[in-house]
Coordinates of C-alpha atoms in Angstrom, one line a residue:
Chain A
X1147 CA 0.0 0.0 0.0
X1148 CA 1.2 3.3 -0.6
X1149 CA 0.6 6.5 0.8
X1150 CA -1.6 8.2 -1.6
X1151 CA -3.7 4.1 -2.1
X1152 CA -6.9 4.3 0.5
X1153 CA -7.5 0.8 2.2
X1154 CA -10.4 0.3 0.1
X1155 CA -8.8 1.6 -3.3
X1156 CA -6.3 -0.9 -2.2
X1157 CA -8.9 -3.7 -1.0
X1158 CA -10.6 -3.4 -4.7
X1159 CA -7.4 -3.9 -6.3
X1160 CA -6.6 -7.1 -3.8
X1161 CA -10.2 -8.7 -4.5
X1162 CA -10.1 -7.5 -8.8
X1163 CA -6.6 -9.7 -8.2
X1164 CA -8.7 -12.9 -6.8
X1165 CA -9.5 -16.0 -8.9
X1166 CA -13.4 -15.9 -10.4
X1167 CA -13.2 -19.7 -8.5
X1168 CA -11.6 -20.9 -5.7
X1169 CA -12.0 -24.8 -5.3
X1170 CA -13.2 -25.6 -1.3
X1171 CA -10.9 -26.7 0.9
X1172 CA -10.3 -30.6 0.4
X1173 CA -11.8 -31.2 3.8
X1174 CA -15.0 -29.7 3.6
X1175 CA -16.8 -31.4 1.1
X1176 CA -17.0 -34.7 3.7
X1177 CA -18.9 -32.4 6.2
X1178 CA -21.0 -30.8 3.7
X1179 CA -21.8 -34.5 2.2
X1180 CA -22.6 -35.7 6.1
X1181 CA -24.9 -33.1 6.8
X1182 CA -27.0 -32.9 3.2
X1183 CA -26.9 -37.4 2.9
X1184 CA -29.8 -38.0 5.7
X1185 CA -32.3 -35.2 4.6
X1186 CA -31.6 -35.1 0.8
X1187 CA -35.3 -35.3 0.0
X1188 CA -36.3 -33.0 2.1
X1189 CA -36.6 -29.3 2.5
X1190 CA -34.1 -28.1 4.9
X1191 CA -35.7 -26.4 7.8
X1192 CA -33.7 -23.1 9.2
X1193 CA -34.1 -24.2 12.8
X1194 CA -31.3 -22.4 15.0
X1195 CA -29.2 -25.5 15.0
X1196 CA -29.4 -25.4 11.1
X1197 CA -28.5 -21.9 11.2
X1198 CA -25.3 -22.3 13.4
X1199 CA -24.4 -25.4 11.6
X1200 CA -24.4 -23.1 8.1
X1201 CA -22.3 -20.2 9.7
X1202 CA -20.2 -22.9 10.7
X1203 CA -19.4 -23.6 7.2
X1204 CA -19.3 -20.1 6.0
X1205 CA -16.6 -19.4 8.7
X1206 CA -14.5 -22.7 7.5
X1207 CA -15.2 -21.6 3.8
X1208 CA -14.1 -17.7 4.4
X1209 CA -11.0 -18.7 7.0
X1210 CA -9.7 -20.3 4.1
X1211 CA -10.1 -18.5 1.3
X1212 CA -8.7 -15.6 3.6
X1213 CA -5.8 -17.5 3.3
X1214 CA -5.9 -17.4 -0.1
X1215 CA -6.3 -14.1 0.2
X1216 CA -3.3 -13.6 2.3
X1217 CA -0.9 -15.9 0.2
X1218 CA -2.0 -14.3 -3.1
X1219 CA -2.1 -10.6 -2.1
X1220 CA 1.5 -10.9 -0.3
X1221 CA 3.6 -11.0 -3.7
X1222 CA 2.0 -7.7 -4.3
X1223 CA 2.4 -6.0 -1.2
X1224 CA 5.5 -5.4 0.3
X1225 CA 5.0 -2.0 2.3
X1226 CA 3.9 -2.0 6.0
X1227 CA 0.6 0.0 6.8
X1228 CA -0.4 1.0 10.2
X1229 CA -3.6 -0.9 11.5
X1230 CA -5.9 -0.4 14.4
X1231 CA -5.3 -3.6 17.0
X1232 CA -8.0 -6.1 17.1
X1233 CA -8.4 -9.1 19.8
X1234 CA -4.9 -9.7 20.0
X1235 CA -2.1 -7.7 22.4
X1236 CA -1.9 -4.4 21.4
X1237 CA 1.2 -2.3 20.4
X1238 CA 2.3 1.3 20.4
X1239 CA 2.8 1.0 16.7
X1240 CA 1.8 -2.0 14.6
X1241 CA 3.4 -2.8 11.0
X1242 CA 2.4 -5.9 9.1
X1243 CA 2.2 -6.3 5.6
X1244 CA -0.3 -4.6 4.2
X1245 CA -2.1 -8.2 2.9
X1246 CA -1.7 -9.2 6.4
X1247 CA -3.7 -6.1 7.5
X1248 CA -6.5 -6.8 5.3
X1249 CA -6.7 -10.7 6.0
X1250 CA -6.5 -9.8 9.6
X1251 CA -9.1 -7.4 9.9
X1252 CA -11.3 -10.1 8.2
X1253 CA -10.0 -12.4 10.7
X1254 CA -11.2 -10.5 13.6
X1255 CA -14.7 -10.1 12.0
X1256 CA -15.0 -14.0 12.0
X1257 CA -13.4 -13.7 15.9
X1258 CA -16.1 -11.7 17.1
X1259 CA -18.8 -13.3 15.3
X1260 CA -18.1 -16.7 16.6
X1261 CA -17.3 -15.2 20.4
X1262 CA -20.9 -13.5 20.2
X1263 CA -22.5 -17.2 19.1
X1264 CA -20.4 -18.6 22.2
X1265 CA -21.3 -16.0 24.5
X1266 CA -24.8 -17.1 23.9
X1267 CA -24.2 -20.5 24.4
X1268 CA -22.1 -20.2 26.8
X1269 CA -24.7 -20.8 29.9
X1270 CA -25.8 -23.9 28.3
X1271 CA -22.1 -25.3 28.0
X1272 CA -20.5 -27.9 30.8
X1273 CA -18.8 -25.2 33.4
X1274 CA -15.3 -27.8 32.8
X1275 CA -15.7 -27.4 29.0
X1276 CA -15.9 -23.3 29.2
X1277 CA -12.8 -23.7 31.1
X1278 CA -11.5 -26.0 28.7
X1279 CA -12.4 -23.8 25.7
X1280 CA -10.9 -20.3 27.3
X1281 CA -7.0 -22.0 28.6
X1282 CA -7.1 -22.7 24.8
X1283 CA -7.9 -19.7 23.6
X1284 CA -5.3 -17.7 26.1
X1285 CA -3.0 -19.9 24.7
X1286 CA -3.8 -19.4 21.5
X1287 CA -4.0 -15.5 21.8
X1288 CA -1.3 -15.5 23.3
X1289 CA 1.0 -17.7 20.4
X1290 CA -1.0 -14.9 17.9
X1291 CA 0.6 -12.1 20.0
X1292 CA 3.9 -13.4 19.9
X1293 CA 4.4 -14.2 16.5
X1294 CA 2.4 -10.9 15.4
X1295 CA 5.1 -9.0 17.6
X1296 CA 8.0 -10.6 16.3
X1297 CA 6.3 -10.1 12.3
X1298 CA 6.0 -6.0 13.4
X1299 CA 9.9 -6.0 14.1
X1300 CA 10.7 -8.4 11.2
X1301 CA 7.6 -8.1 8.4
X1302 CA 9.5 -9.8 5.2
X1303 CA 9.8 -12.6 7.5
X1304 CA 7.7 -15.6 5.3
X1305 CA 8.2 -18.3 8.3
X1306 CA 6.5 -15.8 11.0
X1307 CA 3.9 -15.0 8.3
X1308 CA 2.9 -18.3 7.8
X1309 CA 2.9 -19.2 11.8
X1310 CA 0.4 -16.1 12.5
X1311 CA -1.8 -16.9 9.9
X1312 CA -1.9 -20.6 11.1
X1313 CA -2.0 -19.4 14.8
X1314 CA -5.3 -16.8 13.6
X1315 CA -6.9 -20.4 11.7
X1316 CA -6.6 -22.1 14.9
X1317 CA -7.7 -19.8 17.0
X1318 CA -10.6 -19.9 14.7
X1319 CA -11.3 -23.5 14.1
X1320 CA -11.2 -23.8 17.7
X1321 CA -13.9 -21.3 18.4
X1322 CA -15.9 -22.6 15.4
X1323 CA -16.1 -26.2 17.1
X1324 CA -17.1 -24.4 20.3
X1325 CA -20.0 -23.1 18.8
X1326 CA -20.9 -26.5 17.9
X1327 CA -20.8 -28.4 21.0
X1328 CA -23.7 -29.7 22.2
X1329 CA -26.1 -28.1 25.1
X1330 CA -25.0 -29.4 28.6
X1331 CA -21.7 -31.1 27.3
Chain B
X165 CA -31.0 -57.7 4.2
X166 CA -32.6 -60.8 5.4
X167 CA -33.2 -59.1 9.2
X168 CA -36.1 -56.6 9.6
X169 CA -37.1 -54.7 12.3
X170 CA -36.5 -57.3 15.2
X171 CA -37.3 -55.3 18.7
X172 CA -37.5 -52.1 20.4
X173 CA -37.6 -52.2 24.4
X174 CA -37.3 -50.6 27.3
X175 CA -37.0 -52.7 30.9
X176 CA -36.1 -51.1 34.1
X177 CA -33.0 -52.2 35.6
X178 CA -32.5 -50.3 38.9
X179 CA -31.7 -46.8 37.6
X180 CA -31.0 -47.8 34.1
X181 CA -33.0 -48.5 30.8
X182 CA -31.9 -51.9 28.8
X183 CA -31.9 -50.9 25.2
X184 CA -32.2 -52.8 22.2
X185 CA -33.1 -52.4 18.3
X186 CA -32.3 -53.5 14.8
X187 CA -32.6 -52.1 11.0
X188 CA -32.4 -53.6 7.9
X189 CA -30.3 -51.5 6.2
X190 CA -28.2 -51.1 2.7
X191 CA -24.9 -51.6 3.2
X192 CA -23.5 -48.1 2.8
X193 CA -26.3 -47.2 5.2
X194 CA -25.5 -43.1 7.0
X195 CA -26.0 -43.3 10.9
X196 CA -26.4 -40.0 12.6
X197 CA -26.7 -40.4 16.3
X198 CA -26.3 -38.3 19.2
X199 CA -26.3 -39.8 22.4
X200 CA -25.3 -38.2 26.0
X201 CA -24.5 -41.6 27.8
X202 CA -20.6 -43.0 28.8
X203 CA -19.4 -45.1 26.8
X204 CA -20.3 -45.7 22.8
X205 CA -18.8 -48.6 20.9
X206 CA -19.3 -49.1 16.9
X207 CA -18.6 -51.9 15.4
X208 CA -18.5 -53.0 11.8
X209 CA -19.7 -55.9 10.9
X210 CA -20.8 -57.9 7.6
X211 CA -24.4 -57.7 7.7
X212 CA -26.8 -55.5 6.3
X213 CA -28.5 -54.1 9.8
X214 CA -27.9 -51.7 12.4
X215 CA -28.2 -53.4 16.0
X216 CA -28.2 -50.5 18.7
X217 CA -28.3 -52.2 22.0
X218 CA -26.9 -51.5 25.5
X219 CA -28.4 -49.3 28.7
X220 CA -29.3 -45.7 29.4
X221 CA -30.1 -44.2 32.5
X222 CA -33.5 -44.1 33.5
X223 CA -35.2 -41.0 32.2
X224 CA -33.2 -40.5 29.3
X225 CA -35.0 -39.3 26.1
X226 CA -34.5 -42.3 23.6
X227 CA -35.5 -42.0 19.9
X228 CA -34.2 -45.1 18.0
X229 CA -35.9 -44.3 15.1
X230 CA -38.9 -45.8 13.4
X231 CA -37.9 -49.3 11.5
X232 CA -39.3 -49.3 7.7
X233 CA -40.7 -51.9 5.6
X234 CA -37.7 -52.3 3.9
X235 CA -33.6 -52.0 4.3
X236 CA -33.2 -48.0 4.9
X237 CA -30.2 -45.7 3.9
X238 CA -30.5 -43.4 6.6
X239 CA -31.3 -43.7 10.3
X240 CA -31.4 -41.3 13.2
X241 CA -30.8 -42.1 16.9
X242 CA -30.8 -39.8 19.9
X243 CA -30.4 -40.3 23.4
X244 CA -30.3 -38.0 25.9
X245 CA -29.5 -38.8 29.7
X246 CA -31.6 -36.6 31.9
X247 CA -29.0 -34.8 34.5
X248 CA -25.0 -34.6 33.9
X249 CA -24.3 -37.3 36.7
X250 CA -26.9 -39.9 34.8
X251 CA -24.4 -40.1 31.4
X252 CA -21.8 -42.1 33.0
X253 CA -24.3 -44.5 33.7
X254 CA -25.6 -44.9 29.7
X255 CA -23.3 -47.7 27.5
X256 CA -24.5 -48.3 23.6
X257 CA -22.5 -50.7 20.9
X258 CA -23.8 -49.8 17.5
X259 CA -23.3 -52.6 15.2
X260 CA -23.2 -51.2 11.4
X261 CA -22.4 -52.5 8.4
X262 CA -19.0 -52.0 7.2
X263 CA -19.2 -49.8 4.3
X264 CA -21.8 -47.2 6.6
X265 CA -20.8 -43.8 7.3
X266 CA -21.4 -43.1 10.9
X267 CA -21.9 -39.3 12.5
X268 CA -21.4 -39.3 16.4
X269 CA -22.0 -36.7 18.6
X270 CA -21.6 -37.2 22.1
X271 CA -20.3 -35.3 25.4
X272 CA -17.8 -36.8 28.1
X273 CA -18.4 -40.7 25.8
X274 CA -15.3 -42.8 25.5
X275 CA -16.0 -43.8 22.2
X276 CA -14.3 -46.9 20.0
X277 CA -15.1 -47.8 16.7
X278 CA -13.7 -50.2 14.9
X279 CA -13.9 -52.9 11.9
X280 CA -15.4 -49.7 10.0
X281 CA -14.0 -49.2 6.2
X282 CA -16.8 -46.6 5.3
X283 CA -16.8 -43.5 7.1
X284 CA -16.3 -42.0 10.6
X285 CA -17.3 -38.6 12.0
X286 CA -16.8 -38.1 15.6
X287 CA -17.3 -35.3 18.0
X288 CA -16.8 -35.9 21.7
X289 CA -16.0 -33.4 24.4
X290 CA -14.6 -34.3 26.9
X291 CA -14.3 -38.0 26.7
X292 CA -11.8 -40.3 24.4
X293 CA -11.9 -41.2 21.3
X294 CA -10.3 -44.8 19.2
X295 CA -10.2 -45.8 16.2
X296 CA -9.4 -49.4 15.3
X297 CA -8.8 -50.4 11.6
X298 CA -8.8 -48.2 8.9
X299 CA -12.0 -46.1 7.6
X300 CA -11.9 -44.6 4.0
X301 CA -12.4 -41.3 5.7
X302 CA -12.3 -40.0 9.4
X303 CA -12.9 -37.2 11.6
X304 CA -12.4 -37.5 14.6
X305 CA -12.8 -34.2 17.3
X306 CA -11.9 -33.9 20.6
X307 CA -11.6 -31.2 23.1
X308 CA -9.7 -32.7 25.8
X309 CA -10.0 -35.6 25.9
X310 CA -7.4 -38.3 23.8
X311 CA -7.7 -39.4 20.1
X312 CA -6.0 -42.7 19.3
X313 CA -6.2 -43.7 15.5
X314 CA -4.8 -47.4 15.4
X315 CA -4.5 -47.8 11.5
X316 CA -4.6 -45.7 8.5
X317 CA -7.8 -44.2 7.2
X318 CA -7.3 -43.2 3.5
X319 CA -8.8 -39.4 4.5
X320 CA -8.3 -38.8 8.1
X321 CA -9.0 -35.2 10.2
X322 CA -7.9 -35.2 14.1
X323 CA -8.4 -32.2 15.9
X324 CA -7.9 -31.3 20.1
X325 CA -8.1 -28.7 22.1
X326 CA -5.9 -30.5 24.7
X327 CA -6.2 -33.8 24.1
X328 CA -3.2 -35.7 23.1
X329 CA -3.7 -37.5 19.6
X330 CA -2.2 -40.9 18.2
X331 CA -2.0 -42.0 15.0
X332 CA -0.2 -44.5 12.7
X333 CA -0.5 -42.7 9.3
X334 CA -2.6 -42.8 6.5
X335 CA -2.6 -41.8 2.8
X336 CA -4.1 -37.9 3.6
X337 CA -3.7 -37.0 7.1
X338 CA -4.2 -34.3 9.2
X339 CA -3.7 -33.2 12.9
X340 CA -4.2 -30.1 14.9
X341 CA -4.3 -29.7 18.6
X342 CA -3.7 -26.1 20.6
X343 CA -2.0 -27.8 23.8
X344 CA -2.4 -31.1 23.3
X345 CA 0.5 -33.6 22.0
X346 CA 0.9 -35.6 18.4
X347 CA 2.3 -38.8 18.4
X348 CA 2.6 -40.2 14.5
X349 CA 4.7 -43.3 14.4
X350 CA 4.3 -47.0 13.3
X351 CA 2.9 -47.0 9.9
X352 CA 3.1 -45.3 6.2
X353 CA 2.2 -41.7 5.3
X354 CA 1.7 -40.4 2.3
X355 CA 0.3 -36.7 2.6
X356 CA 0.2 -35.2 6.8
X357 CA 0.2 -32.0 8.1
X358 CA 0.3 -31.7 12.0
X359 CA 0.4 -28.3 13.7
X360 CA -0.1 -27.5 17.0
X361 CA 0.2 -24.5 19.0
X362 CA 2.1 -25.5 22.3
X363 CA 1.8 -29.2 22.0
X364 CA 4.7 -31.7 21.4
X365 CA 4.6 -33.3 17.9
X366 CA 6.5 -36.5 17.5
X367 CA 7.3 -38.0 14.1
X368 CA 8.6 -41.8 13.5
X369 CA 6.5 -42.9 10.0
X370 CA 7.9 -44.5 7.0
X371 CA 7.5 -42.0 3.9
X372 CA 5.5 -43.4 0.8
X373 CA 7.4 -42.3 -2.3
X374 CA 7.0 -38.6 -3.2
X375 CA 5.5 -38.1 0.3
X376 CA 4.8 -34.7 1.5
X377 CA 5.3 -34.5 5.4
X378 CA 4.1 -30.5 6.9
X379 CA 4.7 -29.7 10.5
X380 CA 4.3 -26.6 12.5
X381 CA 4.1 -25.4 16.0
X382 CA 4.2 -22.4 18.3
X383 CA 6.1 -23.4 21.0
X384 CA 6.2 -26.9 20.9
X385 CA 9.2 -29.0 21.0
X386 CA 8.9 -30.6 17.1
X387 CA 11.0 -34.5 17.2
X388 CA 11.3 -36.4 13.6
X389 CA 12.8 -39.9 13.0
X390 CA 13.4 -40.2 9.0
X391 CA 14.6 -43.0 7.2
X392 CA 18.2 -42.3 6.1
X393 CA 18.3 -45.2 3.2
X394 CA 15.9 -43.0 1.4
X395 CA 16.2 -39.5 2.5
X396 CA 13.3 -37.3 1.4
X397 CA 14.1 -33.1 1.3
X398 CA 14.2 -31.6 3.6
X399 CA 13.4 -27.6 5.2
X400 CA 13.7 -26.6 8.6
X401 CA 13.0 -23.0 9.9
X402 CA 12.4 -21.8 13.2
X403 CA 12.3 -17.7 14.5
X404 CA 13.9 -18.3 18.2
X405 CA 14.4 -21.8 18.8
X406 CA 17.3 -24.4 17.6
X407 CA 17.5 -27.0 15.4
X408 CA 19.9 -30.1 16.4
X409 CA 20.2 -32.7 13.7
X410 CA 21.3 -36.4 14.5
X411 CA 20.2 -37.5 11.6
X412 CA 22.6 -36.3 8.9
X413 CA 26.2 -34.6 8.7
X414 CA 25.0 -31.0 7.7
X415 CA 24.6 -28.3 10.3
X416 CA 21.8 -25.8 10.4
X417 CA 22.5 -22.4 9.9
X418 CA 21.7 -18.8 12.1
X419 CA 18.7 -17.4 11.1
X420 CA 18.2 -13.7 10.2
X421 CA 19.6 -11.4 12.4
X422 CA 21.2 -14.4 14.5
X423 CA 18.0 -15.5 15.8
X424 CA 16.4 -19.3 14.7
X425 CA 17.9 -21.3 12.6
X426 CA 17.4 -23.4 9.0
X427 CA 18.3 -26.2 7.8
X428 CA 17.5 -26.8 4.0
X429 CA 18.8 -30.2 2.7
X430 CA 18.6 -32.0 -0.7
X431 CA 16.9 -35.6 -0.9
X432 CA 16.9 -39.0 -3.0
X433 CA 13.8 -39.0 -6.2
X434 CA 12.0 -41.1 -4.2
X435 CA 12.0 -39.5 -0.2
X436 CA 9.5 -37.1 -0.7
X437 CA 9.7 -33.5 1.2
X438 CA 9.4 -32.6 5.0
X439 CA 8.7 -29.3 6.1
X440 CA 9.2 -28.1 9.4
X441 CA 8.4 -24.7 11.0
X442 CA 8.8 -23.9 14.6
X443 CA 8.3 -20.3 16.3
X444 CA 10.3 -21.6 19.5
X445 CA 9.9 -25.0 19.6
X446 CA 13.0 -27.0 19.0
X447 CA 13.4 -28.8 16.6
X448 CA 15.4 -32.1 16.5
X449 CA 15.9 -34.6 13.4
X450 CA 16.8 -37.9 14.0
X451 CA 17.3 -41.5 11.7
X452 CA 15.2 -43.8 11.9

C-alpha cells in the first residue's frame, strides 16, 4: 500500500486480483456430504441449529479462502501499513504487511462473530468445558501475539507470516467447534 | 438384508433403561446419532442391519428411530440422559455394516469404533476417542479428551483442544491440537500436516514415495525420526528456537539477524519433502 492508495482503493485492487473460483478446501466437502446425505429429499428447515451449523461452514469456507487471500495478495504487497489492534495484544505502533492487514481485519470479523455465538451458548455449555475452551484460547492468543510482535519487528519474514496466519486459523477452528458443542456437554 | 425390524424395548434395571433395536439396512447405510451416555462402541460388521443395544439411565430421552418396511439408507438415533451425573451411567454398541458412514456426537463418551471401512465422523468433548482399523475417511474431534487412530484411514482429520492424539498414518492425514501432544509413528504416510500451538509433535513414520510430510508449532518441541536409506528433502525454519540434527552430517545455519535457525537439505527421487516450521519449539531430526 502506498501513501496516496486508501484501504479500500487498495482492498478493490486485492479482491479484482482474486480468482473468479476458488476450489473448497479438500476437507469440507466430507462435512458438507454428512450433513446434506440423511435429509436429501427434504426441505431443509432453518431451525437455530441449522442456522449455526451453516455459519459454521461459511466461517471454515471464508477462514480459508482468507488464506488465499493472504498468500496471493502478499507477492504484491510489500510495504507495511499502520492498522488499528483487534483481539490480540496491542502495540504502540503495529506494522504488518499490508495483505496481512487486510486478511487480519477479516479475521477479527470471524473472531467476534463466533465469540458473540459462544457467548450465547455459553450458559448452556459444561462449566469444565468453558474452562476448557478459554485455557485454549489464552494460549492461543497468546501464540497470535507473539508471532504478530515478532512479524512487526521483522515483516518480510515468510516463516513468521505463515505461523500467525496458522495461529489466527486455529484460534478460529477452535472457536468454530465451540460453537458446535452440544447443550450441557 | 434378510433381518427386519426385530425389537424395540425398554426394561427397568434399577436406575437404568436396557436398550435394544435393529434395522435392515443397505450396506452403505449413514447413521447419525447423538447420544449423551458413557461409553459408545461401533462396530463394523458384515451384515446388512444396524443393532443399537446397550443401557441408558432411566429418564433418558430415547428415539431409536422408526424401523421401515424395507432395508433404509439413513437412520437417526438420539439419546439424551436426563442430568449430567446420569451419562456415565448410559453404555451403547452400534453394530453397522462396514461400508456405513457413521456421524457421532456425544459429550464426556469414550468412544471406539472399529472394523469400519466406510466413514467416521466423531465429536466428543470431553471424553476419548479410538479408532481401530482403517475407515476410507475420518474425523475424529476432541476437546480434551485423547484421540488414538490405530490404523490408516485413507482421509483422516484429528483435531484437540488438549487432548493428546495418536496416529499410525494414512494416505491424507491431518492433525491439529492447541495444547495437546501428536504422536505419528508406526505406519506409512503419504500426505500429513500436524500443527499445534504449544503441544509436542513426535514423528517416526515411514515415507511413501514422493510423500509430503508438513509440521508446525508455536512453542512446541517438534522430534522427527526419517529413514536415512531413502532421505526425502528436507526444510527446517524456526524464528527463536534451535535446530539439532542427528540425523545427517549437515549443520543448520543462524537465522536472520542471529536469531532461529534453518536447515534446507537436498533428498533422494524417491524420499518425498518434510517441512518443518517452529516459532520456538525445538526442533530435533533424527534416523530412523
Amino acid at each position: 500500500m502506498t501513501e496516496h492508495t486508501s484501504p479500500d482503493d487498495r482492498l478493490n485492487e486485492l479482491t479484482a486480483a482474486l480468482p473468479r473460483e476458488v476450489a473448497p478446501p479438500p476437507d469440507l466437502w466430507p462435512a458438507i456430504r454428512a450433513e446434506l446425505a440423511p435429509r436429501s429429499a427434504r426441505t431443509i428447515q432453518w431451525t437455530p441449529r441449522w442456522r449455526l451449523a451453516a455459519a459454521g461452514l461459511l466461517v471454515a469456507a471464508s477462514s480459508s479462502i482468507l488464506t488465499l487471500f493472504a498468500v496471493r495478495a502478499r507477492e504484491h504487497t510489500p510495504a507495511a501499513v499502520a492498522v488499528t489492534p483487534r483481539d490480540t495484544a496491542p502495540v504502540a505502533e503495529e506494522r504488518l504487511p499490508a495483505h496481512l492487514v487486510v486478511a487480519e481485519r477479516a479475521y477479527a470479523r470471524s473472531i467476534d462473530a463466533l465469540w458473540r455465538t459462544l457467548d450465547e451458548r455459553r450458559d448452556s455449555l459444561a462449566p469444565s468445558t468453558v474452562a476448557t475452551v478459554e485455557r485454549s484460547l489464552r494460549i492461543a492468543d497468546s501464540a497470535i501475539a507473539e508471532a504478530r510482535s515478532a512479524l512487526e519487528h521483522d515483516p518480510a519474514n515468510r516463516v513468521l507470516e505463515d505461523l500467525l496466519v496458522s495461529n489466527y486459523e486455529r484460534k478460529i477452528d477452535l472457536l468454530r467447534r465451540a460453537t458446535e458443542l452440544a447443550p450441557r456437554t | 438384508m434378510a433381518l427386519v425390524a426385530v425389537a424395540a424395548s425398554a426394561t427397568s434395571l434399577h436406575a437404568q433403561r436396557k436398550v435394544h433395536t435393529a434395522y435392515a439396512v443397505t450396506p452403505d447405510v449413514s447413521v447419525r446419532l447423538f447420544a449423551s451416555v458413557g461409553t459408545v462402541q461401533v462396530i463394523g460388521w458384515d451384515k446388512d442391519s444396524v443393532v443399537v443395544s446397550g443401557v441408558v439411565a432411566q429418564g433418558s430421552q430415547v428415539s431409536l428411530g422408526t424401523p421401515g418396511a424395507g432395508p433404509t439408507r439413513g437412520l437417526k438415533l438420539f439419546v439424551e440422559s436426563p442430568t449430567e451425573k446420569a451419562v456415565r451411567e448410559g453404555s451403547l454398541t452400534v453394530r453397522v455394516p462396514r461400508g456405513a458412514r457413521v456421524w457421532l456426537k456425544t459429550g464426556s463418551a469414550d468412544v471406539t469404533a472399529s472394523e469400519v471401512t466406510g466413514g467416521l465422523d466423531l465429536n466428543v468433548v470431553g471424553g476419548s476417542i479410538t479408532v481401530h482399523g482403517s475407515p476410507r475417511e475420518l474425523r475424529a474431534e476432541s476437546m480434551d479428551g485423547a484421540v488414538t487412530i490405530d490404523g490408516s484411514p485413507s482421509w483422516m482429520r484429528v483435531k484437540t483442544a488438549t487432548g493428546d492424539i495418536a496416529l499410525r498414518g494414512g494416505e491424507d492425514v491431518g492433525a491439529s491440537t492447541i495444547s495437546g501432544t501428536i504422536d505419528a509413528r508406526g505406519g506409512e504416510v503419504e500426505r500429513v500436516k500436524l500443527e499445534s500451538t504449544t503441544g509436542a509433535i513426535h514423528f517416526a513414520l515411514a515415507l511413501a514415495r514422493g510423500a509430503s510430510v508438513e509440521m508446525e508449532t508455536h512453542s512446541g518441541p517438534i522430534d522427527v525420526q526419517l529413514s536415512r536409506k531413502s532421505p526425502p528433502e528436507v526444510d527446517a525454519a524456526t524464528v527463536t528456537a534451535t535446530i539439532e540434527n542427528m540425523w545427517s552430517k549437515t549443520q543448520p545455519t543462524a537465522g536472520r539477524e542471529g536469531r532461529g535457525m534453518s536447515l534446507e537439505l537436498g533428498g533422494g527421487q524417491m524420499g518425498g519433502r518434510v517441512v518443518l516450521r517452529s516459532f520456538k519449539g525445538k526442533i530435533t531430526l533424527r534416523g530412523m
